Short mmCIF file of C-alpha atoms in Angstrom, two decimals:
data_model
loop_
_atom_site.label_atom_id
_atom_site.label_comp_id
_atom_site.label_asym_id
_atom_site.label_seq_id
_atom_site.Cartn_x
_atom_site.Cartn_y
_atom_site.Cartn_z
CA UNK A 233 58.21 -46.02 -59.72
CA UNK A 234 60.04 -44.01 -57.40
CA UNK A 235 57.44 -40.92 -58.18
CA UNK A 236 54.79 -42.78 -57.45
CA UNK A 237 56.34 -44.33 -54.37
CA UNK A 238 56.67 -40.57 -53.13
CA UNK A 239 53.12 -39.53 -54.28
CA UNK A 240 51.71 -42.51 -51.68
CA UNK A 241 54.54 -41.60 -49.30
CA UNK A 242 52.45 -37.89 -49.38
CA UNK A 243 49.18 -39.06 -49.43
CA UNK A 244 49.68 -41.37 -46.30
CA UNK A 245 51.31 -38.04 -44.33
CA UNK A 246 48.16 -35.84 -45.51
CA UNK A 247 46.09 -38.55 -44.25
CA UNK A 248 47.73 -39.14 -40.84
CA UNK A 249 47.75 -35.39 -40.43
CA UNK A 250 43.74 -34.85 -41.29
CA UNK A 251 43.03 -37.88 -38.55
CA UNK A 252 45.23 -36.18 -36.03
CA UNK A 253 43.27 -32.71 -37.15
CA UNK A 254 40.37 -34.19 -36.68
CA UNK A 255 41.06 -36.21 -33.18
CA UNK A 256 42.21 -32.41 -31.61
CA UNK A 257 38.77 -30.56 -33.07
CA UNK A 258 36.76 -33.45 -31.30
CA UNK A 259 38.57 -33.03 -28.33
CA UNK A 260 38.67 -29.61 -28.16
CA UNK A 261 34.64 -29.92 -29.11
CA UNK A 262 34.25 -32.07 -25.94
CA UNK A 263 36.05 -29.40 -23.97
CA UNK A 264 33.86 -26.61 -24.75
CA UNK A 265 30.51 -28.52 -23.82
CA UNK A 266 31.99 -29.08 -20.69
CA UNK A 267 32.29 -25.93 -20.02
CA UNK A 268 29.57 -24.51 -17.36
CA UNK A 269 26.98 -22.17 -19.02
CA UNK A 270 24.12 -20.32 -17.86
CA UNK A 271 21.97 -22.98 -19.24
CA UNK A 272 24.29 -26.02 -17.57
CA UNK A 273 23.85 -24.98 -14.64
CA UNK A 274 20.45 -26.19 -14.04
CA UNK A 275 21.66 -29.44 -14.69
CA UNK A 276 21.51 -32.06 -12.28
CA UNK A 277 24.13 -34.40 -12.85
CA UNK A 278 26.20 -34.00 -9.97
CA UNK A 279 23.14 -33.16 -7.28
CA UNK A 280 22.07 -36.07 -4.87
CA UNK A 281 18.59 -37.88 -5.87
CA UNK A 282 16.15 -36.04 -5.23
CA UNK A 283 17.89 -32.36 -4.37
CA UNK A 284 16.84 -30.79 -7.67
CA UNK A 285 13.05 -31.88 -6.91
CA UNK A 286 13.09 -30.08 -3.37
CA UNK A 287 14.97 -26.75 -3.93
CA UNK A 288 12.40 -26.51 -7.26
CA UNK A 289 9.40 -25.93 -4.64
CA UNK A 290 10.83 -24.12 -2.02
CA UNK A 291 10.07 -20.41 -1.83
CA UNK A 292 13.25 -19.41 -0.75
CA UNK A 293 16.00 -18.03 -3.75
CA UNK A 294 18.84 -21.67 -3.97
CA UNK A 295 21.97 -22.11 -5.11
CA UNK A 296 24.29 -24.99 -5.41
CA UNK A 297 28.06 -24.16 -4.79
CA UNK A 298 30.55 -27.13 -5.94
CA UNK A 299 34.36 -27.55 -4.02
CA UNK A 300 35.58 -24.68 -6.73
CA UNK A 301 32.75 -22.02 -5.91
CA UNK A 302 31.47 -22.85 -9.25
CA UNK A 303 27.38 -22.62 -9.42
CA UNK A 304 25.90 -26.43 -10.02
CA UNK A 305 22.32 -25.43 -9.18
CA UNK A 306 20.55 -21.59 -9.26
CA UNK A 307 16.64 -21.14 -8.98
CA UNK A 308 15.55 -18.18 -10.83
CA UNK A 309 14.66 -16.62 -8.00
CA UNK A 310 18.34 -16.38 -7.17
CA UNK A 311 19.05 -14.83 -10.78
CA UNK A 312 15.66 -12.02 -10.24
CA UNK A 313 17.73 -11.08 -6.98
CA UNK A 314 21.31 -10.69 -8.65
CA UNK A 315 22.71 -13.15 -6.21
CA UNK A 316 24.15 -14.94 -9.70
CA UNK A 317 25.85 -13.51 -12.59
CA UNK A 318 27.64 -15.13 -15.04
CA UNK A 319 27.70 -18.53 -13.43
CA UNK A 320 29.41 -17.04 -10.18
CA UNK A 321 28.25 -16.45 -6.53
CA UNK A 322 27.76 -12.45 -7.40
CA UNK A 323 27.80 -11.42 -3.51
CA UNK A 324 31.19 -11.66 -1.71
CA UNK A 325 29.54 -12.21 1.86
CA UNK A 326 27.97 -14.67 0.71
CA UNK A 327 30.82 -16.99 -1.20
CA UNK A 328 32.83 -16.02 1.94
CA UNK A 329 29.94 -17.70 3.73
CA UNK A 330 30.02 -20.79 1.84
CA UNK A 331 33.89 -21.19 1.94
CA UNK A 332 33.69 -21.26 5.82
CA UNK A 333 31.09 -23.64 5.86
CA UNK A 334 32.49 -25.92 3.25
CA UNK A 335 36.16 -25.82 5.23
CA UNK A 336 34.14 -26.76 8.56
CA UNK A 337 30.60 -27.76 7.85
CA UNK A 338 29.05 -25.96 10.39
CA UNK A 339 25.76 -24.46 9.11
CA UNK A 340 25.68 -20.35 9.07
CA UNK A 341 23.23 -17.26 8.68
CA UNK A 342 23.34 -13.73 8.17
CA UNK A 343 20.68 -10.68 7.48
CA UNK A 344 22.62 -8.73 4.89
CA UNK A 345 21.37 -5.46 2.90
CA UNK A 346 22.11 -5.63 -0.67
CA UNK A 347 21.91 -3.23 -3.70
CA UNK A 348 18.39 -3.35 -5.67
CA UNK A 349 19.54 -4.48 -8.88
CA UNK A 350 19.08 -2.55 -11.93
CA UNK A 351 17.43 0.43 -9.94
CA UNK A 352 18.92 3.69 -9.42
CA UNK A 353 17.49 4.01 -6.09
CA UNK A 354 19.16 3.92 -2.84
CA UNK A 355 16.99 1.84 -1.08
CA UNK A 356 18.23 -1.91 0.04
CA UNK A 357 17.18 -5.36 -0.42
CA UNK A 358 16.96 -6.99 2.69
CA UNK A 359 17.31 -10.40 2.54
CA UNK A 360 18.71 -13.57 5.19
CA UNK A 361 21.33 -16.01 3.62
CA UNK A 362 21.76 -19.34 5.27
CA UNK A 363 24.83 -21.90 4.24
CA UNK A 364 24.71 -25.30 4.70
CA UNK A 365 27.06 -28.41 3.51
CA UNK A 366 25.19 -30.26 0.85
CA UNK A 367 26.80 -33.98 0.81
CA UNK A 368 30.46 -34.03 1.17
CA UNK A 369 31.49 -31.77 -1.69
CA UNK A 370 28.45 -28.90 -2.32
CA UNK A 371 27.12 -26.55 -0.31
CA UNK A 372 23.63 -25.22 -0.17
CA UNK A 373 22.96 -21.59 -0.06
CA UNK A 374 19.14 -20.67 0.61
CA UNK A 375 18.72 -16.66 0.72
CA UNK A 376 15.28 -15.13 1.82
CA UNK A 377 13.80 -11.79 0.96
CA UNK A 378 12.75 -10.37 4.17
CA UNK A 379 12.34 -6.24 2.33
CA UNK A 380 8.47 -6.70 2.49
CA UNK A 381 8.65 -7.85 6.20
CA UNK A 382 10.99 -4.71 7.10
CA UNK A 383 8.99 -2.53 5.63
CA UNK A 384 5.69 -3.94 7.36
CA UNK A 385 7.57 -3.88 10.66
CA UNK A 386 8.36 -0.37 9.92
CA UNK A 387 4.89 1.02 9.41
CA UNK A 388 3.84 -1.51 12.66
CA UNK A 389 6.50 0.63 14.82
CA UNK A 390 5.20 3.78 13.84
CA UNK A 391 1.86 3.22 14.02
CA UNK A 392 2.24 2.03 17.57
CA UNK A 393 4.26 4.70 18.05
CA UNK A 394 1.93 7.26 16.42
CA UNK A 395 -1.22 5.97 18.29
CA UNK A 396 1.11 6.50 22.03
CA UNK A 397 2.14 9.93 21.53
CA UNK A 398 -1.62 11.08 19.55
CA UNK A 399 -3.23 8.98 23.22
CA UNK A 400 -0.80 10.74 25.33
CA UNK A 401 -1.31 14.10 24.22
CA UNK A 402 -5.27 14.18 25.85
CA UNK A 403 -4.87 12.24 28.19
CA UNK A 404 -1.83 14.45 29.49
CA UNK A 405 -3.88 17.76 29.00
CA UNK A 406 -7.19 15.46 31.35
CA UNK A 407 -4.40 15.46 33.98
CA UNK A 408 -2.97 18.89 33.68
CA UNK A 409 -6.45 20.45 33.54
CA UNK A 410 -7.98 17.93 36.67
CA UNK A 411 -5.56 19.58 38.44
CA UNK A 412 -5.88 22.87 37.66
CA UNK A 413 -9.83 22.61 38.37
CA UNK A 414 -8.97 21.10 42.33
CA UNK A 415 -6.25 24.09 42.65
CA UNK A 416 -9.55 26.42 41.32
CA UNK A 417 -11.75 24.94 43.46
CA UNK A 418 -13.38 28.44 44.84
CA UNK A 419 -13.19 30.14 41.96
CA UNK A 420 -16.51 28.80 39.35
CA UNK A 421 -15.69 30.94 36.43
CA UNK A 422 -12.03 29.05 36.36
CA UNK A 423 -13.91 26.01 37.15
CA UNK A 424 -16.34 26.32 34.33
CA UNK A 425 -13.20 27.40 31.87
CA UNK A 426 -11.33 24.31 33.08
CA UNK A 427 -14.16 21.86 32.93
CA UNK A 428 -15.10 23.04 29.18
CA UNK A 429 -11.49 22.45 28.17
CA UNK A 430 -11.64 18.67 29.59
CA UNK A 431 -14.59 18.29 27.53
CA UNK A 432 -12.78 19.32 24.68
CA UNK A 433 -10.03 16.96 25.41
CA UNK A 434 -12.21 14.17 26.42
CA UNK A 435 -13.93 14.45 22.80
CA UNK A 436 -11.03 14.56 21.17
CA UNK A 437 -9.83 11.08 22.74
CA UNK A 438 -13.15 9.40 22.63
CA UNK A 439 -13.27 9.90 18.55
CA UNK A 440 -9.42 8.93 18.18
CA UNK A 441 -10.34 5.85 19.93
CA UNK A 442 -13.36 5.02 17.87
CA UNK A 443 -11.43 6.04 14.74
CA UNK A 444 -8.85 3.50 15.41
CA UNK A 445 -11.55 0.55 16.69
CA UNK A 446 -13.14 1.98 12.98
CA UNK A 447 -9.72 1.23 11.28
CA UNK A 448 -8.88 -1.83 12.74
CA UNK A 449 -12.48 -3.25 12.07
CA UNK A 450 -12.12 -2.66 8.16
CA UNK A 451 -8.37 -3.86 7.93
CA UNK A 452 -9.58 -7.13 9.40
CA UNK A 453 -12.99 -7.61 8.30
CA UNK A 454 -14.52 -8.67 5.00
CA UNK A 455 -17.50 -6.13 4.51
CA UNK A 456 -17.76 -8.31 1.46
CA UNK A 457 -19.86 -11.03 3.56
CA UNK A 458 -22.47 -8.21 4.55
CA UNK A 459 -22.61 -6.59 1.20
CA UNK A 460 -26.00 -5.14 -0.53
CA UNK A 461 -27.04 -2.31 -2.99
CA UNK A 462 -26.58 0.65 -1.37
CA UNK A 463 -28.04 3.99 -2.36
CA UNK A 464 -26.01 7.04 -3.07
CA UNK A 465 -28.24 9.38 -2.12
CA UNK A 466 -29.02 7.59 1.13
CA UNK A 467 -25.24 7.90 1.68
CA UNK A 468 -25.13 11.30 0.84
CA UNK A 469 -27.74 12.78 3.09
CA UNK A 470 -26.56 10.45 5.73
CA UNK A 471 -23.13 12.33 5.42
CA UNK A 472 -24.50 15.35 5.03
CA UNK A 473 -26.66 15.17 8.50
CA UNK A 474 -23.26 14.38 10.39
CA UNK A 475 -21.49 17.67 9.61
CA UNK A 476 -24.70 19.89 9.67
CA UNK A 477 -23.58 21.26 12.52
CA UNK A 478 -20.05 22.23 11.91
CA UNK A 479 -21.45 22.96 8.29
CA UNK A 480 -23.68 25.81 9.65
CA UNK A 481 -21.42 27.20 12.29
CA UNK A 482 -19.09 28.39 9.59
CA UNK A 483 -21.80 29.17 7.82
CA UNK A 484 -21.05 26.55 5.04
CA UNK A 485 -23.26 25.80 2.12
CA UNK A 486 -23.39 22.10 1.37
CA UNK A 487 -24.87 21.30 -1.77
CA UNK A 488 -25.74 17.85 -3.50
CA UNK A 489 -26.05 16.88 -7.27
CA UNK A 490 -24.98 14.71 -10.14
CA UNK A 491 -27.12 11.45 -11.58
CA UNK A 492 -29.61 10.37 -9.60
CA UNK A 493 -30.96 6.45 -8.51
CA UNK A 494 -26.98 5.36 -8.32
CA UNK A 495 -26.27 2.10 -6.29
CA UNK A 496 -23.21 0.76 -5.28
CA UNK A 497 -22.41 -2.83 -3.61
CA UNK A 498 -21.02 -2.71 -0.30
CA UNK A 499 -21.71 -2.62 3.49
CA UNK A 500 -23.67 -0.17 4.12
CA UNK A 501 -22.00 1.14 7.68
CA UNK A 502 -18.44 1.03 6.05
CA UNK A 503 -19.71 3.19 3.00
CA UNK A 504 -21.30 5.61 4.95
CA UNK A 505 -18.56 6.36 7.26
CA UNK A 506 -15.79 6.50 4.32
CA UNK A 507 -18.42 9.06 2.80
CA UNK A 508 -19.12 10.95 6.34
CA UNK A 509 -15.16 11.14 6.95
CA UNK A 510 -14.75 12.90 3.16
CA UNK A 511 -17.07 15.37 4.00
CA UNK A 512 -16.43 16.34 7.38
CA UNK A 513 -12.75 16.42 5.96
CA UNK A 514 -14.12 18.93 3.59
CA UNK A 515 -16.16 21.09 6.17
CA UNK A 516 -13.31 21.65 8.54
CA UNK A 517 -10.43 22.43 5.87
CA UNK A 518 -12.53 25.12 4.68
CA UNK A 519 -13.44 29.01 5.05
CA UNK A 520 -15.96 30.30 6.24
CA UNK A 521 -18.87 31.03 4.05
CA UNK A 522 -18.07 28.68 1.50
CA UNK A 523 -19.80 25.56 -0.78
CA UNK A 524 -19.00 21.95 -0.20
CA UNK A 525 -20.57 20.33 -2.96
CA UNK A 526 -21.36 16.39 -3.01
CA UNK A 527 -22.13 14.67 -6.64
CA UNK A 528 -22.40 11.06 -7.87
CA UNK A 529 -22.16 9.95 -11.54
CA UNK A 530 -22.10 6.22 -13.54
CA UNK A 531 -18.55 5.62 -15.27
CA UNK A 532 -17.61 2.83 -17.57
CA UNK A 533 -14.77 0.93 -16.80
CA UNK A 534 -13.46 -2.07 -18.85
CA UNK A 535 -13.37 -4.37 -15.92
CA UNK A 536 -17.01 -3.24 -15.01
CA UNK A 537 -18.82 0.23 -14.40
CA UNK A 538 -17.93 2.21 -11.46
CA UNK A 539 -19.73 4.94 -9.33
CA UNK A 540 -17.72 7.83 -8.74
CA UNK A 541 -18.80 10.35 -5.80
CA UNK A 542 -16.92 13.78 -5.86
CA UNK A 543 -16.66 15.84 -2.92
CA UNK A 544 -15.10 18.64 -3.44
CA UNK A 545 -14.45 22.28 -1.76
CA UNK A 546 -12.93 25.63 -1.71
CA UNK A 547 -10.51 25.09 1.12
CA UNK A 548 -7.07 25.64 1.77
CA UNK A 549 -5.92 22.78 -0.99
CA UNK A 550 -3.33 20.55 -0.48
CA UNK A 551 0.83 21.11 -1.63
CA UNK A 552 2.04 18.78 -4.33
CA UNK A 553 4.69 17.19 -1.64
CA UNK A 554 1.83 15.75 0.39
CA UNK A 555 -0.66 15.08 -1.85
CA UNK A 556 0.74 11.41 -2.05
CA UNK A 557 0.76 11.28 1.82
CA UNK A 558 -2.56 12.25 3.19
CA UNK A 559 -4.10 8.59 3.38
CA UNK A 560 -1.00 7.50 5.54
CA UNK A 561 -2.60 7.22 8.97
CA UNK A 562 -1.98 9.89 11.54
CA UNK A 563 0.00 12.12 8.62
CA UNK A 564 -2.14 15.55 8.70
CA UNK A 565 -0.68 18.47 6.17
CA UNK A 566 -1.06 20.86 8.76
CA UNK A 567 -0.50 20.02 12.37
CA UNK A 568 -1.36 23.15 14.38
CA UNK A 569 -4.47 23.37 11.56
CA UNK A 570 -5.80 19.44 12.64
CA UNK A 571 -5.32 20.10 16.28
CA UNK A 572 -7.64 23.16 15.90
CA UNK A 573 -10.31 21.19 14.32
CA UNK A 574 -9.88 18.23 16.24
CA UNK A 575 -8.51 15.43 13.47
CA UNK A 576 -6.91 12.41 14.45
CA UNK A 577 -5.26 11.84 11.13
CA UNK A 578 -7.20 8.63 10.54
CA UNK A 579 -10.34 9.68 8.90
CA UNK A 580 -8.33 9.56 5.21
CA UNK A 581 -6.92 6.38 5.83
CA UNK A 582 -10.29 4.80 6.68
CA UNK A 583 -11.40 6.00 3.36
CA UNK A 584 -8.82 4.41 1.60
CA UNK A 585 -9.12 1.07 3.28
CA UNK A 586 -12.95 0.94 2.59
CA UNK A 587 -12.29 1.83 -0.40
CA UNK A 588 -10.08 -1.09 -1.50
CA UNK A 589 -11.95 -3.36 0.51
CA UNK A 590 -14.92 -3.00 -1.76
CA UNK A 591 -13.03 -3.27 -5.08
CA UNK A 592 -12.13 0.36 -5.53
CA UNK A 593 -10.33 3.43 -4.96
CA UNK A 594 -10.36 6.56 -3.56
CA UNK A 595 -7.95 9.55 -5.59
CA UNK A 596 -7.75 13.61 -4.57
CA UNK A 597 -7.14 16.31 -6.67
CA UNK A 598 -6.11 19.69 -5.02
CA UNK A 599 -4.48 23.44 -5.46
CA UNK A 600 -3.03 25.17 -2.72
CA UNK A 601 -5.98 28.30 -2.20
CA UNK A 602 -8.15 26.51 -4.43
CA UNK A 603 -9.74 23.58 -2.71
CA UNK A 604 -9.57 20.02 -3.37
CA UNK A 605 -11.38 17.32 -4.81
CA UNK A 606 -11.71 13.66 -3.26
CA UNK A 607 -12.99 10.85 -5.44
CA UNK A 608 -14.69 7.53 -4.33
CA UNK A 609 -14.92 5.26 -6.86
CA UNK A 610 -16.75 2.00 -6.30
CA UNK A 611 -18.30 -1.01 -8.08
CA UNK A 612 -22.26 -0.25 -9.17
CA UNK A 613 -24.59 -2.69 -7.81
CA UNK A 614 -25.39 -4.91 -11.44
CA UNK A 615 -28.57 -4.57 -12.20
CA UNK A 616 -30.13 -2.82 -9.07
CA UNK A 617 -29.73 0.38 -11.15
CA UNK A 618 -32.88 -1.26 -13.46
CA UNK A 619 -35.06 -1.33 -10.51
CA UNK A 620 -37.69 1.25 -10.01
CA UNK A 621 -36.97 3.17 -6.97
CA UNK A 622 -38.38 7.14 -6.00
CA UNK A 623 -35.41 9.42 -6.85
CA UNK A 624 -37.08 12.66 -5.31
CA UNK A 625 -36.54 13.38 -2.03
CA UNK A 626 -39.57 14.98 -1.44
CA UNK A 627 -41.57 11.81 -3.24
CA UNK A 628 -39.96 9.77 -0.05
CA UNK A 629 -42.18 12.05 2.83
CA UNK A 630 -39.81 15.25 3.15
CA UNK A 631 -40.66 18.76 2.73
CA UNK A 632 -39.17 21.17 2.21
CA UNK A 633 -37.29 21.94 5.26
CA UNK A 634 -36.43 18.35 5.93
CA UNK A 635 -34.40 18.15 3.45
CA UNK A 636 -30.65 16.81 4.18
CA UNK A 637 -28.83 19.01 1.62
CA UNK A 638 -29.89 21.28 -0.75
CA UNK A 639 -29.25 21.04 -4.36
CA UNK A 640 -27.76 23.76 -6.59
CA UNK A 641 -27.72 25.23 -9.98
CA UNK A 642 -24.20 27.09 -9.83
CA UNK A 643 -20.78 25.36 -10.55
CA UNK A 644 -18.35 25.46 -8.00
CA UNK A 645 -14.93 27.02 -9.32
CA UNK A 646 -13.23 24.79 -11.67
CA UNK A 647 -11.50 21.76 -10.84
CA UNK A 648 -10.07 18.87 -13.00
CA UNK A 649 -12.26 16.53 -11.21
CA UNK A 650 -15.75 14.62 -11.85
CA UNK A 651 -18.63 17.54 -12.60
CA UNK A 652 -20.42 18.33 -9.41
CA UNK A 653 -23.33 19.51 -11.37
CA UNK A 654 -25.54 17.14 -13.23
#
C-alpha cells in the first residue's frame, strides 16, 4: 500500500513538473514571436489608420521609428538605400535626427552624402532626410535621393559654363582685332590682315551659335512627329556636298559604298546633319591626301533590323582614355588641334542625341595613327525597303561629273568596324 502510495506520490510530481515544462516553452514561444524581425516590421499594428496606406505610395524611401529607435515601418526603398539593416536605423545622422525630434517635436532636414552601398566606388549618394513626430510616440523619417539631380545640376553648370568661356573667346578676339584695324587705319595691308582674321572669328561664333540652337532643338524636340523614310544615299551625298570643299583643299578622297536602296525612319533635317557633322568630323581630323570612306549596310537585330552607316578615316585616331568622352559636349581630344580647324566641340554630341532620339545609337572605333571609325545605327524604314526606287545615281539625271561622291573598289586599311566596301 505504502509502494503504491509512493508510485502516485511520483507520478503526480512528474506530472506537475511536465505542466510547469510546458507553461515556460509556451511562454518562452510567445516571447520569441514578439520579437521584431525583418519581416515584422512591415507590420502595422502599432501605426495610426491609415499611415501604412500613405507612406506605401509615396516616392520618397520611409521609415517608422518607435520611442526605443526600434524600426515599426521600412519601405523597401529604404532597405535598396542601406538606410536599414537588421531592423535598426543604419545611419547615425539620421537616428540622431530622430532622437531630437522625438525629445522636442520640432520637424528637421538635412542633405547628407552617404556611402553607395555594396559598391567599391568612391562616389556618394546624395540624398535629403526629413524627421517628423508621427503621433505622440513614432517618428517619421522620409529620405529622398537627390544623386540624379546633383549630377544633372552638375553637367547644367558646366555646360553654362562651357558655352561662356567657348562665346567669350571670339567675341574677345572681334574686340582685340576691331581695335587693332582703327589703330591700322592707314596702313591697308594690316587692314586687310586684320579684317580676314575677324572673319575668321566671326565664322567661328556664328557656327557655335547655330550648333548650340542645333543641340538644343533635338534635346527638346520629338523628330518623331515629323518622321518619314529617308534615303541613305540621299543622306550621304547630302553630307558629302557640305565638306567638298574642305575635302578638296586637303586634297581628300571621299568615297561612298556599301548596300544600296537603304531607308531609315526619321526626320530628315536631323539625320542629315548628324550624318554631315560625322563627316566633316572625319575631313578635318585627317591628313592630307587621304580617303574618307562613307558605307551603309542592313543588320538584323532581335528587337528589329537596323541600318548601320560607317564613316570611317585615316586620321590621327583617338587614345583609349577619351574614346568614352568625345560625345560629351564641348570635350575635344585635342584643343590646340579643334581650334585650328574651327570645332566647337558640339558636332559629336549632336550625333549622339539624334541618334537616341530616333531609337538608336551612334558607337566609334579608333587607333591612335590609324583613323577611326564612327557608326550610326538606326531603325530601317519597315517595308519602304520593298518599294521600287532608282538606286543609280546616274539613272536619277547626273553625269558623270555631277556626281556627289565617287565610289571605290579599294578597301581602306583595316578596321574592326562595319565593311566600307560592298
Amino acid at each position: 500500500m505504502n509502494v503504491d502510495a509512493a508510485v502516485a506520490a511520483v507520478a503526480a510530481i512528474a506530472g506537475l513538473c511536465t505542466g510547469v515544462f510546458a507553461m515556460l516553452a509556451f511562454r518562452w514561444s510567445e516571447r520569441d514571436q514578439a520579437k521584431p524581425t525583418r519581416s515584422s516590421l512591415h507590420t502595422d499594428a502599432v501605426l495610426p489608420p491609415g499611415v501604412d496606406t500613405v507612406l506605401s505610395v509615396l516616392r520618397s524611401s520611409a521609415v517608422v521609428l518607435d520611442e526605443a529607435d526600434a524600426v515599426v515601418k521600412a519601405s523597401s526603398a529604404a532597405y535598396a538605400l542601406g538606410l536599414v539593416r537588421g531592423g535598426k536605423l543604419a545611419v547615425e545622422p539620421m537616428m540622431q535626427m530622430a532622437r531630437d525630434t522625438r525629445r522636442d517635436g520640432e520637424i528637421r532636414q538635412v542633405e547628407l552624402d552617404l556611402p553607395r552601398r555594396g559598391t567599391g566606388r568612391g562616389d556618394a549618394l546624395a540624398v535629403s532626410a526629413r524627421v517628423a513626430p508621427l503621433g505622440s510616440r513614432l517618428v517619421l523619417l522620409l529620405v529622398e535621393d537627390l544623386t540624379e539631380a546633383r549630377r544633372i545640376e552638375a553637367v547644367r553648370r558646366d555646360f553654362v559654363a562651357n558655352v561662356s568661356h567657348e562665346l567669350k573667346t571670339p567675341v574677345g578676339a572681334l574686340s582685340l582685332l576691331s581695335e587693332a584695324v582703327m589703330d591700322a587705319s592707314d596702313d591697308p595691308e594690316a587692314v586687310e590682315r586684320f579684317a580676314g582674321r575677324m572673319q575668321n572669328e566671326a565664322t567661328r561664333l556664328t557656327n557655335l551659335v547655330q550648333e548650340l540652337i542645333d543641340l538644343s532643338r533635338v534635346q527638346n524636340d520629338n523628330p518623331l512627329e515629323d518622321a518619314e523614310p529617308v534615303r541613305v544615299d540621299e543622306l550621304v551625298a547630302e553630307a558629302v556636298d557640305r565638306c567638298r570643299q574642305q575635302a578638296g583643299a586637303k586634297q581628300i578622297t571621299m568615297a561612298a559604298g556599301g548596300t544600296a536602296d537603304l531607308h531609315v525612319w526619321g526626320n530628315r533635317g536631323q539625320l542629315a546633319a548628324a550624318l554631315g557633322n560625322l563627316v566633316e568630323n572625319a575631313v578635318n581630323y585627317s591628313p592630307a591626301r587621304t580617303r574618307v570612306g562613307i558605307a551603309g549596310r542592313h543588320v538584323s537585330a532581335p528587337g528589329g533590323d537596323l541600318i548601320e552607316i560607317a564613316v570611317t578615316d585615316q586620321g590621327i585616331g583617338i587614345s583609349e582614355k577619351d574614346r568614352d568622352r568625345v560625345f560629351e559636349r564641348f570635350y575635344r581630344v585635342d584643343p590646340a588641334r579643334s581650334r585650328a580647324t574651327g570645332g566647337t566641340g558640339l558636332g559629336l554630341a549632336i550625333v549622339k542625341h539624334v541618334a537616341a532620339s530616333h531609337g538608336g545609337e551612334v558607337t566609334v572605333w579608333s587607333a591612335e595613327g590609324q583613323g577611326s571609325t564612327f557608326t550610326l545605327r538606326l531603325p530601317e524604314a519597315g517595308s519602304v525597303r520593298d518599294r521600287e526606287r532608282p538606286t543609280d545615281l546616274s539613272a536619277e539625271g547626273l553625269d558623270d561629273e555631277d556626281r556627289p561622291y565617287e565610289t571605290f573598289n579599294d578597301p581602306l586599311p583595316a578596321h574592326p568596324a562595319p565593311e566600307v566596301l560592298p
